CSV table of C-alpha atoms in Angstrom, one decimal:
chain,number,residue,atom,x,y,z
W,511,UNK,CA,40.9,-162.3,-68.5
W,512,UNK,CA,41.6,-159.6,-71.0
W,513,UNK,CA,40.9,-156.9,-68.3
W,514,UNK,CA,43.2,-158.6,-65.8
W,515,UNK,CA,46.0,-158.9,-68.3
W,516,UNK,CA,45.6,-155.2,-69.2
W,517,UNK,CA,45.8,-154.2,-65.5
W,518,UNK,CA,48.9,-156.3,-65.0
W,519,UNK,CA,50.6,-154.7,-68.0
W,520,UNK,CA,49.9,-151.2,-66.8
W,521,UNK,CA,51.2,-152.1,-63.4
W,522,UNK,CA,54.5,-153.4,-64.8
W,523,UNK,CA,54.9,-150.3,-67.1
W,524,UNK,CA,54.4,-147.9,-64.1
W,525,UNK,CA,56.9,-149.8,-62.0
W,526,UNK,CA,59.4,-149.8,-64.8
W,527,UNK,CA,58.9,-146.0,-65.2
W,528,UNK,CA,59.5,-145.5,-61.5
W,529,UNK,CA,62.7,-147.6,-61.6
W,530,UNK,CA,64.0,-145.8,-64.6
W,531,UNK,CA,63.3,-142.4,-63.0
W,532,UNK,CA,65.0,-143.3,-59.7
W,533,UNK,CA,68.2,-141.4,-58.9
W,534,UNK,CA,70.5,-142.5,-56.1
W,535,UNK,CA,71.2,-139.7,-53.6
W,536,UNK,CA,74.7,-138.6,-52.8
W,537,UNK,CA,75.8,-138.5,-49.1
W,538,UNK,CA,75.5,-134.7,-49.2
W,539,UNK,CA,71.9,-134.9,-50.4
W,540,UNK,CA,71.1,-137.5,-47.7
W,541,UNK,CA,72.5,-135.1,-45.1
W,542,UNK,CA,70.5,-132.2,-46.5
W,543,UNK,CA,67.3,-134.2,-46.3
W,544,UNK,CA,68.2,-135.2,-42.8
W,545,UNK,CA,68.7,-131.5,-41.9
W,546,UNK,CA,65.3,-130.7,-43.3
W,547,UNK,CA,63.6,-133.5,-41.4
W,548,UNK,CA,65.4,-132.5,-38.2
W,549,UNK,CA,64.4,-128.8,-38.7
W,550,UNK,CA,60.7,-129.9,-39.0
W,551,UNK,CA,61.0,-131.7,-35.6
W,552,UNK,CA,62.8,-128.9,-33.7
W,553,UNK,CA,59.7,-127.1,-32.5
W,554,UNK,CA,58.2,-130.3,-31.1
W,555,UNK,CA,61.5,-131.5,-29.6
W,556,UNK,CA,62.3,-128.2,-28.0
W,557,UNK,CA,58.9,-127.6,-26.6
W,558,UNK,CA,60.2,-128.3,-23.2
W,559,UNK,CA,62.7,-125.5,-23.7
W,560,UNK,CA,65.7,-127.7,-23.7
W,561,UNK,CA,67.7,-127.0,-26.9
W,562,UNK,CA,70.0,-129.6,-28.2
W,563,UNK,CA,72.9,-128.5,-30.4
W,564,UNK,CA,72.6,-131.7,-32.5
W,565,UNK,CA,69.1,-130.7,-33.6
W,566,UNK,CA,70.7,-127.7,-35.3
W,567,UNK,CA,73.4,-129.7,-37.1
W,568,UNK,CA,76.2,-129.5,-34.6
W,569,UNK,CA,78.7,-132.4,-34.7
W,570,UNK,CA,79.1,-133.9,-31.2
W,571,UNK,CA,82.2,-135.8,-32.4
W,572,UNK,CA,84.1,-132.7,-33.3
W,573,UNK,CA,84.9,-133.8,-36.8
W,574,UNK,CA,83.0,-130.9,-38.5
W,575,UNK,CA,82.8,-127.2,-37.6
W,576,UNK,CA,79.8,-126.5,-35.4
W,577,UNK,CA,80.0,-122.7,-35.2
W,578,UNK,CA,76.8,-122.0,-37.3
W,579,UNK,CA,74.8,-124.7,-35.5
W,580,UNK,CA,75.8,-123.5,-32.0
W,581,UNK,CA,74.9,-119.9,-32.8
W,582,UNK,CA,71.6,-121.0,-34.4
W,583,UNK,CA,70.7,-123.0,-31.3
W,584,UNK,CA,71.5,-120.0,-29.0
W,585,UNK,CA,69.6,-117.7,-31.3
W,586,UNK,CA,66.5,-119.9,-31.2
W,587,UNK,CA,66.8,-120.3,-27.4
W,588,UNK,CA,66.8,-116.6,-26.9
W,589,UNK,CA,63.5,-116.2,-28.8
W,590,UNK,CA,61.3,-118.5,-26.7
W,591,UNK,CA,59.8,-115.8,-24.4
W,592,UNK,CA,59.2,-112.1,-24.8
W,593,UNK,CA,56.6,-111.1,-22.2
W,594,UNK,CA,58.7,-111.0,-19.1
W,595,UNK,CA,61.7,-109.0,-18.1
W,596,UNK,CA,64.6,-109.1,-15.6
W,597,UNK,CA,66.6,-105.9,-15.4
W,598,UNK,CA,65.4,-103.2,-17.8
W,599,UNK,CA,65.8,-104.4,-21.4
W,600,UNK,CA,66.8,-108.0,-20.4
W,601,UNK,CA,64.3,-110.6,-21.7
W,602,UNK,CA,63.5,-113.3,-19.1
W,603,UNK,CA,63.8,-116.5,-21.0
W,604,UNK,CA,62.1,-118.6,-18.3
W,605,UNK,CA,65.0,-121.0,-17.5
W,606,UNK,CA,65.7,-122.2,-21.0
W,607,UNK,CA,68.5,-124.8,-21.3
W,608,UNK,CA,71.0,-125.2,-24.1
W,609,UNK,CA,72.3,-128.7,-23.7
W,610,UNK,CA,75.6,-129.9,-25.3
W,611,UNK,CA,74.6,-133.5,-24.5
W,612,UNK,CA,78.2,-134.4,-23.6
W,613,UNK,CA,79.3,-133.6,-27.1
W,614,UNK,CA,82.8,-132.4,-28.2
W,615,UNK,CA,82.2,-129.4,-30.5
W,616,UNK,CA,84.7,-127.7,-32.7
W,617,UNK,CA,84.3,-124.1,-33.7
W,618,UNK,CA,86.2,-121.9,-36.1
W,619,UNK,CA,85.1,-118.5,-34.8
W,620,UNK,CA,83.9,-116.7,-31.6
W,621,UNK,CA,80.4,-117.6,-30.5
W,622,UNK,CA,78.6,-114.4,-29.7
W,623,UNK,CA,75.4,-114.4,-27.8
W,624,UNK,CA,72.5,-112.5,-29.4
W,625,UNK,CA,73.1,-108.7,-29.3
W,626,UNK,CA,69.8,-107.9,-27.7
W,627,UNK,CA,70.7,-110.2,-24.8
W,628,UNK,CA,68.5,-112.1,-22.4
W,629,UNK,CA,68.6,-113.9,-19.1
W,630,UNK,CA,67.6,-116.9,-17.0
W,631,UNK,CA,69.5,-119.3,-19.3
W,632,UNK,CA,71.6,-122.4,-18.6
W,633,UNK,CA,74.3,-123.7,-21.0
W,634,UNK,CA,75.6,-127.1,-19.9
W,635,UNK,CA,77.4,-130.4,-20.4
W,636,UNK,CA,80.1,-130.8,-23.0
W,637,UNK,CA,83.2,-129.4,-24.6
W,638,UNK,CA,83.9,-126.4,-26.9
W,639,UNK,CA,87.2,-126.3,-28.7
W,640,UNK,CA,88.8,-123.9,-31.1
W,641,UNK,CA,89.8,-125.5,-34.4
W,642,UNK,CA,93.2,-125.2,-35.9
W,643,UNK,CA,91.9,-122.6,-38.3
W,644,UNK,CA,90.2,-120.5,-35.7
W,645,UNK,CA,89.5,-117.1,-37.4
W,646,UNK,CA,89.3,-114.7,-34.4
W,647,UNK,CA,92.9,-114.9,-33.2
W,648,UNK,CA,93.4,-113.3,-29.8
W,649,UNK,CA,89.6,-113.3,-29.2
W,650,UNK,CA,87.4,-115.6,-27.1
W,651,UNK,CA,85.6,-118.9,-27.7
W,652,UNK,CA,82.4,-117.4,-26.2
W,653,UNK,CA,81.5,-113.8,-25.5
W,654,UNK,CA,78.6,-112.0,-23.8
W,655,UNK,CA,79.2,-108.6,-25.4
W,656,UNK,CA,76.5,-106.7,-27.0
W,657,UNK,CA,77.7,-104.1,-29.6
W,658,UNK,CA,75.5,-101.6,-27.8
W,659,UNK,CA,77.7,-101.9,-24.7
W,660,UNK,CA,80.6,-99.4,-24.6
W,661,UNK,CA,84.0,-101.1,-24.1
W,662,UNK,CA,86.6,-98.5,-23.8
W,663,UNK,CA,89.7,-99.0,-25.9
W,664,UNK,CA,88.0,-101.7,-27.9
W,665,UNK,CA,85.9,-99.7,-30.3
W,666,UNK,CA,87.7,-101.1,-33.3
W,667,UNK,CA,88.6,-104.5,-31.8
W,668,UNK,CA,88.5,-107.4,-34.2
W,669,UNK,CA,86.7,-109.3,-31.4
W,670,UNK,CA,83.7,-106.9,-31.4
W,671,UNK,CA,80.6,-108.7,-32.6
W,672,UNK,CA,79.1,-107.7,-35.9
W,673,UNK,CA,75.3,-107.5,-36.2
W,674,UNK,CA,72.7,-105.9,-38.3
W,675,UNK,CA,70.1,-106.3,-35.7
W,676,UNK,CA,68.2,-103.3,-34.3
W,677,UNK,CA,69.5,-103.1,-30.7
W,678,UNK,CA,67.5,-101.3,-28.1
W,679,UNK,CA,69.8,-99.3,-25.8
W,680,UNK,CA,69.2,-99.4,-22.1
W,681,UNK,CA,70.2,-96.9,-19.4
W,682,UNK,CA,72.3,-99.5,-17.6
W,683,UNK,CA,73.8,-101.0,-20.8
W,684,UNK,CA,73.2,-104.4,-19.4
W,685,UNK,CA,72.0,-107.1,-21.9
W,686,UNK,CA,72.9,-110.4,-20.1
W,687,UNK,CA,71.7,-111.5,-16.7
W,688,UNK,CA,71.5,-114.8,-14.9
W,689,UNK,CA,73.3,-116.9,-17.5
W,690,UNK,CA,74.9,-120.1,-16.2
W,691,UNK,CA,77.7,-122.0,-17.8
W,692,UNK,CA,78.2,-125.3,-16.1
W,693,UNK,CA,80.0,-128.6,-16.7
W,694,UNK,CA,81.8,-127.4,-19.8
W,695,UNK,CA,85.4,-127.7,-21.0
W,696,UNK,CA,86.6,-124.7,-23.0
W,697,UNK,CA,89.7,-125.3,-25.0
W,698,UNK,CA,91.1,-122.2,-26.7
W,699,UNK,CA,93.8,-124.3,-28.5
W,700,UNK,CA,96.3,-121.5,-28.0
W,701,UNK,CA,94.4,-119.1,-30.2
W,702,UNK,CA,93.0,-116.7,-27.6
W,703,UNK,CA,90.7,-116.7,-24.6
W,704,UNK,CA,87.9,-118.7,-23.1
W,705,UNK,CA,84.9,-116.5,-22.0
W,706,UNK,CA,84.5,-112.8,-22.2
W,707,UNK,CA,81.6,-111.1,-20.2
W,708,UNK,CA,81.2,-107.4,-20.7
W,709,UNK,CA,78.8,-105.6,-18.3
W,710,UNK,CA,77.0,-108.8,-17.6
W,711,UNK,CA,75.3,-109.3,-14.2
W,712,UNK,CA,74.7,-112.4,-12.1
W,713,UNK,CA,76.6,-114.7,-14.3
W,714,UNK,CA,77.6,-118.1,-13.0
W,715,UNK,CA,80.6,-120.1,-14.3
W,716,UNK,CA,80.5,-123.4,-12.4
W,717,UNK,CA,82.4,-126.7,-12.6
W,718,UNK,CA,84.1,-125.7,-15.8
W,719,UNK,CA,87.6,-126.4,-17.2
W,720,UNK,CA,89.6,-123.8,-19.2
W,721,UNK,CA,92.7,-124.8,-21.1
W,722,UNK,CA,94.9,-123.6,-24.0
W,723,UNK,CA,94.2,-119.9,-23.5
W,724,UNK,CA,96.9,-117.3,-24.5
W,725,UNK,CA,95.0,-114.2,-23.3
W,726,UNK,CA,92.6,-114.8,-20.5
W,727,UNK,CA,90.7,-118.0,-19.6
W,728,UNK,CA,87.9,-115.8,-18.2
W,729,UNK,CA,87.7,-112.1,-18.6
W,730,UNK,CA,85.1,-110.0,-16.8
W,731,UNK,CA,84.7,-106.3,-17.6
W,732,UNK,CA,82.5,-104.1,-15.5
W,733,UNK,CA,79.2,-105.9,-14.7
W,734,UNK,CA,78.1,-107.1,-11.3
W,735,UNK,CA,78.2,-110.4,-9.4
W,736,UNK,CA,79.9,-112.8,-11.8
W,737,UNK,CA,80.5,-115.9,-9.7
W,738,UNK,CA,83.3,-118.3,-10.8
W,739,UNK,CA,83.3,-121.5,-8.8
W,740,UNK,CA,84.5,-125.1,-8.6
W,741,UNK,CA,86.6,-124.7,-11.8
W,742,UNK,CA,90.1,-125.5,-13.2
W,743,UNK,CA,92.1,-123.2,-15.4
W,744,UNK,CA,95.5,-123.6,-17.1
W,745,UNK,CA,97.2,-122.7,-20.3
W,746,UNK,CA,99.1,-126.0,-20.3
W,747,UNK,CA,98.2,-129.4,-18.8
W,748,UNK,CA,100.4,-129.9,-15.7
W,749,UNK,CA,100.3,-130.9,-12.1
W,750,UNK,CA,103.3,-128.8,-11.2
W,751,UNK,CA,107.1,-129.0,-11.7
W,752,UNK,CA,106.7,-128.7,-15.4
W,753,UNK,CA,109.8,-128.0,-17.5
W,754,UNK,CA,107.8,-125.5,-19.6
W,755,UNK,CA,106.7,-123.5,-16.5
W,756,UNK,CA,109.0,-120.6,-17.2
W,757,UNK,CA,107.3,-120.0,-20.5
W,758,UNK,CA,103.7,-120.0,-19.2
W,759,UNK,CA,101.8,-116.9,-20.3
W,760,UNK,CA,98.3,-115.4,-20.2
W,761,UNK,CA,96.0,-114.7,-17.3
W,762,UNK,CA,93.6,-117.3,-16.0
W,763,UNK,CA,91.0,-115.0,-14.5
W,764,UNK,CA,90.8,-111.2,-15.0
W,765,UNK,CA,88.2,-109.3,-12.9
W,766,UNK,CA,87.9,-105.7,-14.1
W,767,UNK,CA,84.7,-104.9,-12.3
W,768,UNK,CA,83.0,-104.8,-8.9
W,769,UNK,CA,81.4,-107.3,-6.6
W,770,UNK,CA,82.5,-110.5,-8.3
W,771,UNK,CA,83.5,-113.7,-6.6
W,772,UNK,CA,86.0,-116.5,-7.3
W,773,UNK,CA,85.4,-119.6,-5.1
W,774,UNK,CA,87.1,-123.0,-4.9
W,775,UNK,CA,89.2,-122.6,-8.1
W,776,UNK,CA,92.5,-124.2,-9.0
W,777,UNK,CA,94.9,-122.4,-11.5
W,778,UNK,CA,97.6,-124.7,-12.7
W,779,UNK,CA,99.4,-122.8,-15.5
W,780,UNK,CA,99.4,-119.1,-16.5
W,781,UNK,CA,101.7,-116.1,-16.0
W,782,UNK,CA,99.1,-114.5,-13.7
W,783,UNK,CA,96.5,-116.5,-11.8
W,784,UNK,CA,94.0,-113.8,-11.0
W,785,UNK,CA,94.2,-110.2,-12.1
W,786,UNK,CA,92.1,-107.8,-9.9
W,787,UNK,CA,91.3,-104.4,-11.4
W,788,UNK,CA,87.9,-103.7,-9.9
W,789,UNK,CA,86.5,-103.2,-6.4
W,790,UNK,CA,84.8,-105.2,-3.7
W,791,UNK,CA,85.7,-108.6,-5.1
W,792,UNK,CA,86.3,-111.7,-3.0
W,793,UNK,CA,88.5,-114.7,-3.6
W,794,UNK,CA,88.0,-117.8,-1.4
W,795,UNK,CA,89.6,-121.2,-1.7
W,796,UNK,CA,91.7,-120.3,-4.7
W,797,UNK,CA,94.8,-122.5,-5.3
W,798,UNK,CA,97.4,-120.8,-7.5
W,799,UNK,CA,100.4,-122.9,-8.7
W,800,UNK,CA,100.2,-121.3,-12.2
W,801,UNK,CA,103.8,-120.1,-12.5
W,802,UNK,CA,106.4,-119.9,-9.7
W,803,UNK,CA,107.4,-116.5,-8.5
W,804,UNK,CA,111.0,-117.5,-9.1
W,805,UNK,CA,110.1,-117.7,-12.9
W,806,UNK,CA,108.4,-114.3,-12.8
W,807,UNK,CA,104.8,-115.5,-12.2
W,808,UNK,CA,102.2,-114.0,-9.9
W,809,UNK,CA,99.4,-115.9,-8.2
W,810,UNK,CA,97.2,-112.9,-7.5
W,811,UNK,CA,97.9,-109.4,-8.9
W,812,UNK,CA,95.9,-106.5,-7.4
W,813,UNK,CA,96.1,-103.3,-9.4
W,814,UNK,CA,95.9,-99.9,-7.7
W,815,UNK,CA,92.2,-99.7,-8.6
W,816,UNK,CA,91.2,-102.9,-6.7
W,817,UNK,CA,90.1,-101.5,-3.4
W,818,UNK,CA,87.9,-103.3,-0.9
W,819,UNK,CA,89.0,-106.7,-2.0
W,820,UNK,CA,89.1,-109.8,0.3
W,821,UNK,CA,91.4,-112.8,-0.2
W,822,UNK,CA,90.5,-115.5,2.3
W,823,UNK,CA,91.5,-119.1,2.8
W,824,UNK,CA,93.6,-119.4,-0.4
W,825,UNK,CA,96.7,-121.4,-1.3
W,826,UNK,CA,99.7,-119.6,-2.9
W,827,UNK,CA,101.7,-122.6,-4.0
W,828,UNK,CA,105.2,-121.2,-4.9
W,829,UNK,CA,103.3,-118.1,-5.9
W,830,UNK,CA,103.0,-114.6,-4.5
W,831,UNK,CA,100.3,-112.0,-4.1
W,832,UNK,CA,101.4,-108.6,-5.6
W,833,UNK,CA,99.4,-105.5,-4.6
W,834,UNK,CA,99.9,-102.1,-6.1
W,835,UNK,CA,99.2,-99.2,-3.7
W,836,UNK,CA,96.7,-101.3,-1.8
W,837,UNK,CA,93.6,-99.7,-0.3
W,838,UNK,CA,91.2,-101.6,2.0
W,839,UNK,CA,92.6,-105.0,1.1
W,840,UNK,CA,92.3,-108.0,3.4
W,841,UNK,CA,94.4,-111.1,3.2
W,842,UNK,CA,93.7,-113.8,5.8
W,843,UNK,CA,93.7,-117.6,6.5
W,844,UNK,CA,95.9,-118.1,3.5
W,845,UNK,CA,98.8,-120.6,3.1
W,846,UNK,CA,102.0,-119.5,1.3
W,847,UNK,CA,104.3,-122.4,0.2
W,848,UNK,CA,107.8,-122.4,-1.3
W,849,UNK,CA,108.8,-118.8,-0.5
W,850,UNK,CA,105.5,-117.4,-1.7
W,851,UNK,CA,104.8,-114.1,0.0
W,852,UNK,CA,103.0,-110.8,-0.3
W,853,UNK,CA,104.6,-108.0,-2.2
W,854,UNK,CA,103.6,-104.3,-2.0
W,855,UNK,CA,104.5,-102.3,-5.1
W,856,UNK,CA,104.5,-98.5,-4.9
W,857,UNK,CA,102.9,-96.7,-7.8
W,858,UNK,CA,101.8,-93.5,-6.2
W,859,UNK,CA,103.3,-94.5,-2.9
W,860,UNK,CA,100.2,-94.9,-0.8
W,861,UNK,CA,98.8,-97.7,1.4
W,862,UNK,CA,95.5,-97.3,3.2
W,863,UNK,CA,93.5,-99.9,5.1
W,864,UNK,CA,95.6,-103.1,4.5
W,865,UNK,CA,95.3,-106.1,6.7
W,866,UNK,CA,97.5,-109.2,6.4
W,867,UNK,CA,96.7,-111.4,9.4
W,868,UNK,CA,96.4,-115.0,10.5
W,869,UNK,CA,98.3,-116.5,7.5
W,870,UNK,CA,100.8,-119.4,7.3
W,871,UNK,CA,104.2,-119.0,5.4
W,872,UNK,CA,106.5,-121.9,4.7
W,873,UNK,CA,109.8,-121.3,2.8
W,874,UNK,CA,112.7,-123.1,1.3
W,875,UNK,CA,115.5,-121.9,3.7
W,876,UNK,CA,116.1,-118.9,1.5
W,877,UNK,CA,114.8,-116.6,4.2
W,878,UNK,CA,112.6,-114.6,2.0
W,879,UNK,CA,110.5,-111.9,3.9
W,880,UNK,CA,106.9,-112.8,4.2
W,881,UNK,CA,106.0,-109.2,3.2
W,882,UNK,CA,108.3,-107.2,0.9
W,883,UNK,CA,108.3,-103.8,-0.7
W,884,UNK,CA,108.9,-102.9,-4.3
W,885,UNK,CA,109.8,-99.2,-4.4
W,886,UNK,CA,111.7,-99.3,-7.6
W,887,UNK,CA,109.3,-96.7,-9.3
W,888,UNK,CA,108.1,-94.8,-6.3
W,889,UNK,CA,108.5,-94.6,-2.5
W,890,UNK,CA,105.8,-95.3,0.0
W,891,UNK,CA,105.2,-91.9,1.7
W,892,UNK,CA,101.6,-92.2,2.9
W,893,UNK,CA,100.8,-95.3,5.0
W,894,UNK,CA,97.7,-95.5,7.2
W,895,UNK,CA,95.6,-98.2,8.9
W,896,UNK,CA,97.9,-101.0,8.0
W,897,UNK,CA,97.9,-104.2,10.2
W,898,UNK,CA,100.3,-107.0,9.4
W,899,UNK,CA,100.3,-109.3,12.4
W,900,UNK,CA,99.6,-112.7,13.9
W,901,UNK,CA,101.2,-114.6,11.0
W,902,UNK,CA,103.2,-117.8,11.5
W,903,UNK,CA,106.4,-118.5,9.7
W,904,UNK,CA,108.7,-121.4,8.9
W,905,UNK,CA,112.1,-120.8,7.2
W,906,UNK,CA,111.2,-117.3,6.1
W,907,UNK,CA,111.7,-113.8,7.6
W,908,UNK,CA,108.8,-112.6,9.8
W,909,UNK,CA,107.6,-109.1,8.9
W,910,UNK,CA,104.9,-107.1,10.7
W,911,UNK,CA,103.7,-103.7,11.5
W,912,UNK,CA,103.6,-104.5,15.2
W,913,UNK,CA,106.5,-105.8,17.2
W,914,UNK,CA,107.9,-106.3,20.7
W,915,UNK,CA,111.5,-106.6,21.9
W,916,UNK,CA,113.3,-106.9,25.2
W,917,UNK,CA,116.8,-105.5,25.7
W,918,UNK,CA,118.7,-106.4,28.9
W,919,UNK,CA,122.1,-105.1,30.3
W,920,UNK,CA,123.9,-103.0,32.8
W,921,UNK,CA,124.2,-99.4,31.7
W,922,UNK,CA,122.5,-96.1,31.0
W,923,UNK,CA,121.3,-96.7,27.4
W,924,UNK,CA,119.4,-99.5,25.7
W,925,UNK,CA,118.5,-99.7,22.0
W,926,UNK,CA,115.7,-101.9,20.6
W,927,UNK,CA,116.3,-102.5,16.9
W,928,UNK,CA,113.1,-103.4,14.9
W,929,UNK,CA,114.6,-103.0,11.4
W,930,UNK,CA,114.5,-106.7,10.7
W,931,UNK,CA,110.8,-107.0,11.6
W,932,UNK,CA,108.9,-103.8,10.7
W,933,UNK,CA,107.7,-103.6,7.1
W,934,UNK,CA,108.0,-99.9,6.5
W,935,UNK,CA,111.3,-98.1,7.0
W,936,UNK,CA,111.5,-95.3,9.6
W,937,UNK,CA,107.7,-95.3,10.1
W,938,UNK,CA,107.1,-96.1,13.8
W,939,UNK,CA,103.8,-94.5,14.9
W,940,UNK,CA,103.5,-95.6,18.5
W,941,UNK,CA,105.9,-96.7,21.2
W,942,UNK,CA,105.3,-98.2,24.7
W,943,UNK,CA,108.2,-99.2,26.9
W,944,UNK,CA,109.0,-100.2,30.5
W,945,UNK,CA,112.2,-100.4,32.5
W,946,UNK,CA,112.8,-103.1,35.0
W,947,UNK,CA,115.7,-102.6,37.4
W,948,UNK,CA,117.2,-105.8,38.6
W,949,UNK,CA,118.6,-106.4,42.1
W,950,UNK,CA,117.1,-103.3,43.5
W,951,UNK,CA,117.0,-103.6,47.3
W,952,UNK,CA,115.2,-100.3,47.9
W,953,UNK,CA,118.2,-98.4,49.1
W,954,UNK,CA,119.3,-97.1,45.7
W,955,UNK,CA,117.5,-94.1,44.1
W,956,UNK,CA,115.8,-95.1,40.9
W,957,UNK,CA,117.0,-93.2,37.9
W,958,UNK,CA,114.9,-91.1,35.7
W,959,UNK,CA,114.5,-92.6,32.2
W,960,UNK,CA,112.9,-91.8,28.8
W,961,UNK,CA,112.8,-92.6,25.2
W,962,UNK,CA,115.4,-90.3,23.5
W,963,UNK,CA,115.2,-91.4,19.9
W,964,UNK,CA,112.9,-93.2,17.5
W,965,UNK,CA,114.7,-93.3,14.2
W,966,UNK,CA,115.2,-95.9,11.4
W,967,UNK,CA,112.9,-98.3,13.3
W,968,UNK,CA,115.2,-98.2,16.3
W,969,UNK,CA,114.0,-97.1,19.8
W,970,UNK,CA,116.6,-95.7,22.2
W,971,UNK,CA,115.9,-95.6,26.0
W,972,UNK,CA,118.2,-93.7,28.3
W,973,UNK,CA,118.5,-93.4,32.1
W,974,UNK,CA,120.2,-90.8,34.3
W,975,UNK,CA,122.2,-93.4,36.2
W,976,UNK,CA,123.6,-96.8,35.4
W,977,UNK,CA,121.5,-99.7,36.4
W,978,UNK,CA,121.2,-103.4,35.7
W,979,UNK,CA,118.0,-103.1,33.7
W,980,UNK,CA,115.6,-104.8,31.3
W,981,UNK,CA,113.8,-102.6,28.8
W,982,UNK,CA,110.7,-103.9,27.1
W,983,UNK,CA,109.6,-102.0,24.0
W,984,UNK,CA,106.4,-102.4,21.9
W,985,UNK,CA,105.9,-100.5,18.6
W,986,UNK,CA,103.5,-100.3,15.7
W,987,UNK,CA,103.2,-98.6,12.3
W,988,UNK,CA,99.5,-98.0,12.5
W,989,UNK,CA,98.0,-94.6,11.9
W,990,UNK,CA,94.3,-94.1,12.4
W,991,UNK,CA,92.3,-91.8,10.1
W,992,UNK,CA,93.2,-88.2,10.8
W,993,UNK,CA,96.0,-89.2,13.2
W,994,UNK,CA,99.4,-87.4,13.0
W,995,UNK,CA,102.6,-89.2,13.6
W,996,UNK,CA,104.4,-87.1,16.2
W,997,UNK,CA,107.5,-89.3,16.3
W,998,UNK,CA,108.8,-88.1,12.9
């Protein structure tokens, strides 16, 4: 009994000591312990190479800043594999997935992908929003920009990623390849842009939504084969007819590189829908109602450097396409509504290889030309291989580089005036005509006739004798390579 009593006494004393020594943890200490336990589970949970932002401390409800957690998740994802390569210097990550799990994450600074890059990665499923105190004003929510990649004019940019990492430079200066962003909403909250991709290749931006940008929703510099598809972009939420429309600013998509594609995209608010500065890009199924041309907006703006670009099956909804000195540009199967048209702006005054064919134009009874010239800074003086034809028009002025006209009357002189139809002033390259003499019984000598003037887009046909005639004239403004215009 004495032994049992002693044991009971010692047990009570030990329990009392434990109770006395117990300290209640604060919420912060509980959270810290949770983070420690979560960190110990990460390797096991991410063994399938799906990285969840919440495992790194991101807040899926958007109450707390998740910048550090998101960068940590990306950093870890880019370390999973190091024995395979894509392009030279690009680590093949084997299809790793960074999953937002439908969370709504708030960030206070730009999320920069690891400077040594990588590829074969998917980022998916959630929302990323700039906080009210976003630090990188005028920069982007997410950027694929290695400090080792030269970005002309931005050497001292505040958006340039800072890193102490040892970056291995490659001959191509390409560090990001085959990276997919899908099913993500990017809200810049009027602090800057959405995504920046510098010299990245084979990047996919699919089924995403960009809003609140003040610079660019998506900006692509250099690189190769960045595909933007099935996405929506707008600075301000609207479905058209917005009272704030005249104040819309920014650029929804800027392509300053070659061989990129934009497919099935709607742009609902921005000063410029798509800015094209590179070559061999293609736009298909793009709907622009970003800012009406009447308010100074532009649906698609092609700079003088954007040669070999194709615009096919698009919808310019109260918007225009503006091309500067176009070279090998193709616009087809596109619908222009509400006085939307194609404008050609002279910078150096040259147009080469432009086709605007098989489009529909529907106006608002203002009789706006479907193709107009802006020669306020320079005059078009070199025009070759231009075909503007086979377009259909409603309540607008038809313009073309090919035209036919019939002039009938009794006399010795007939004038076919093409000024209202032909696009370029005084630039007829070829003329075909015929003279039909009415009521000719075979007893009257047929007069000699010829074209006597081709000037100011007017063709004059004269005969040696008065007849009751019908003159049919066909002209074009097309010059083949190396061909000389002998009519001027």
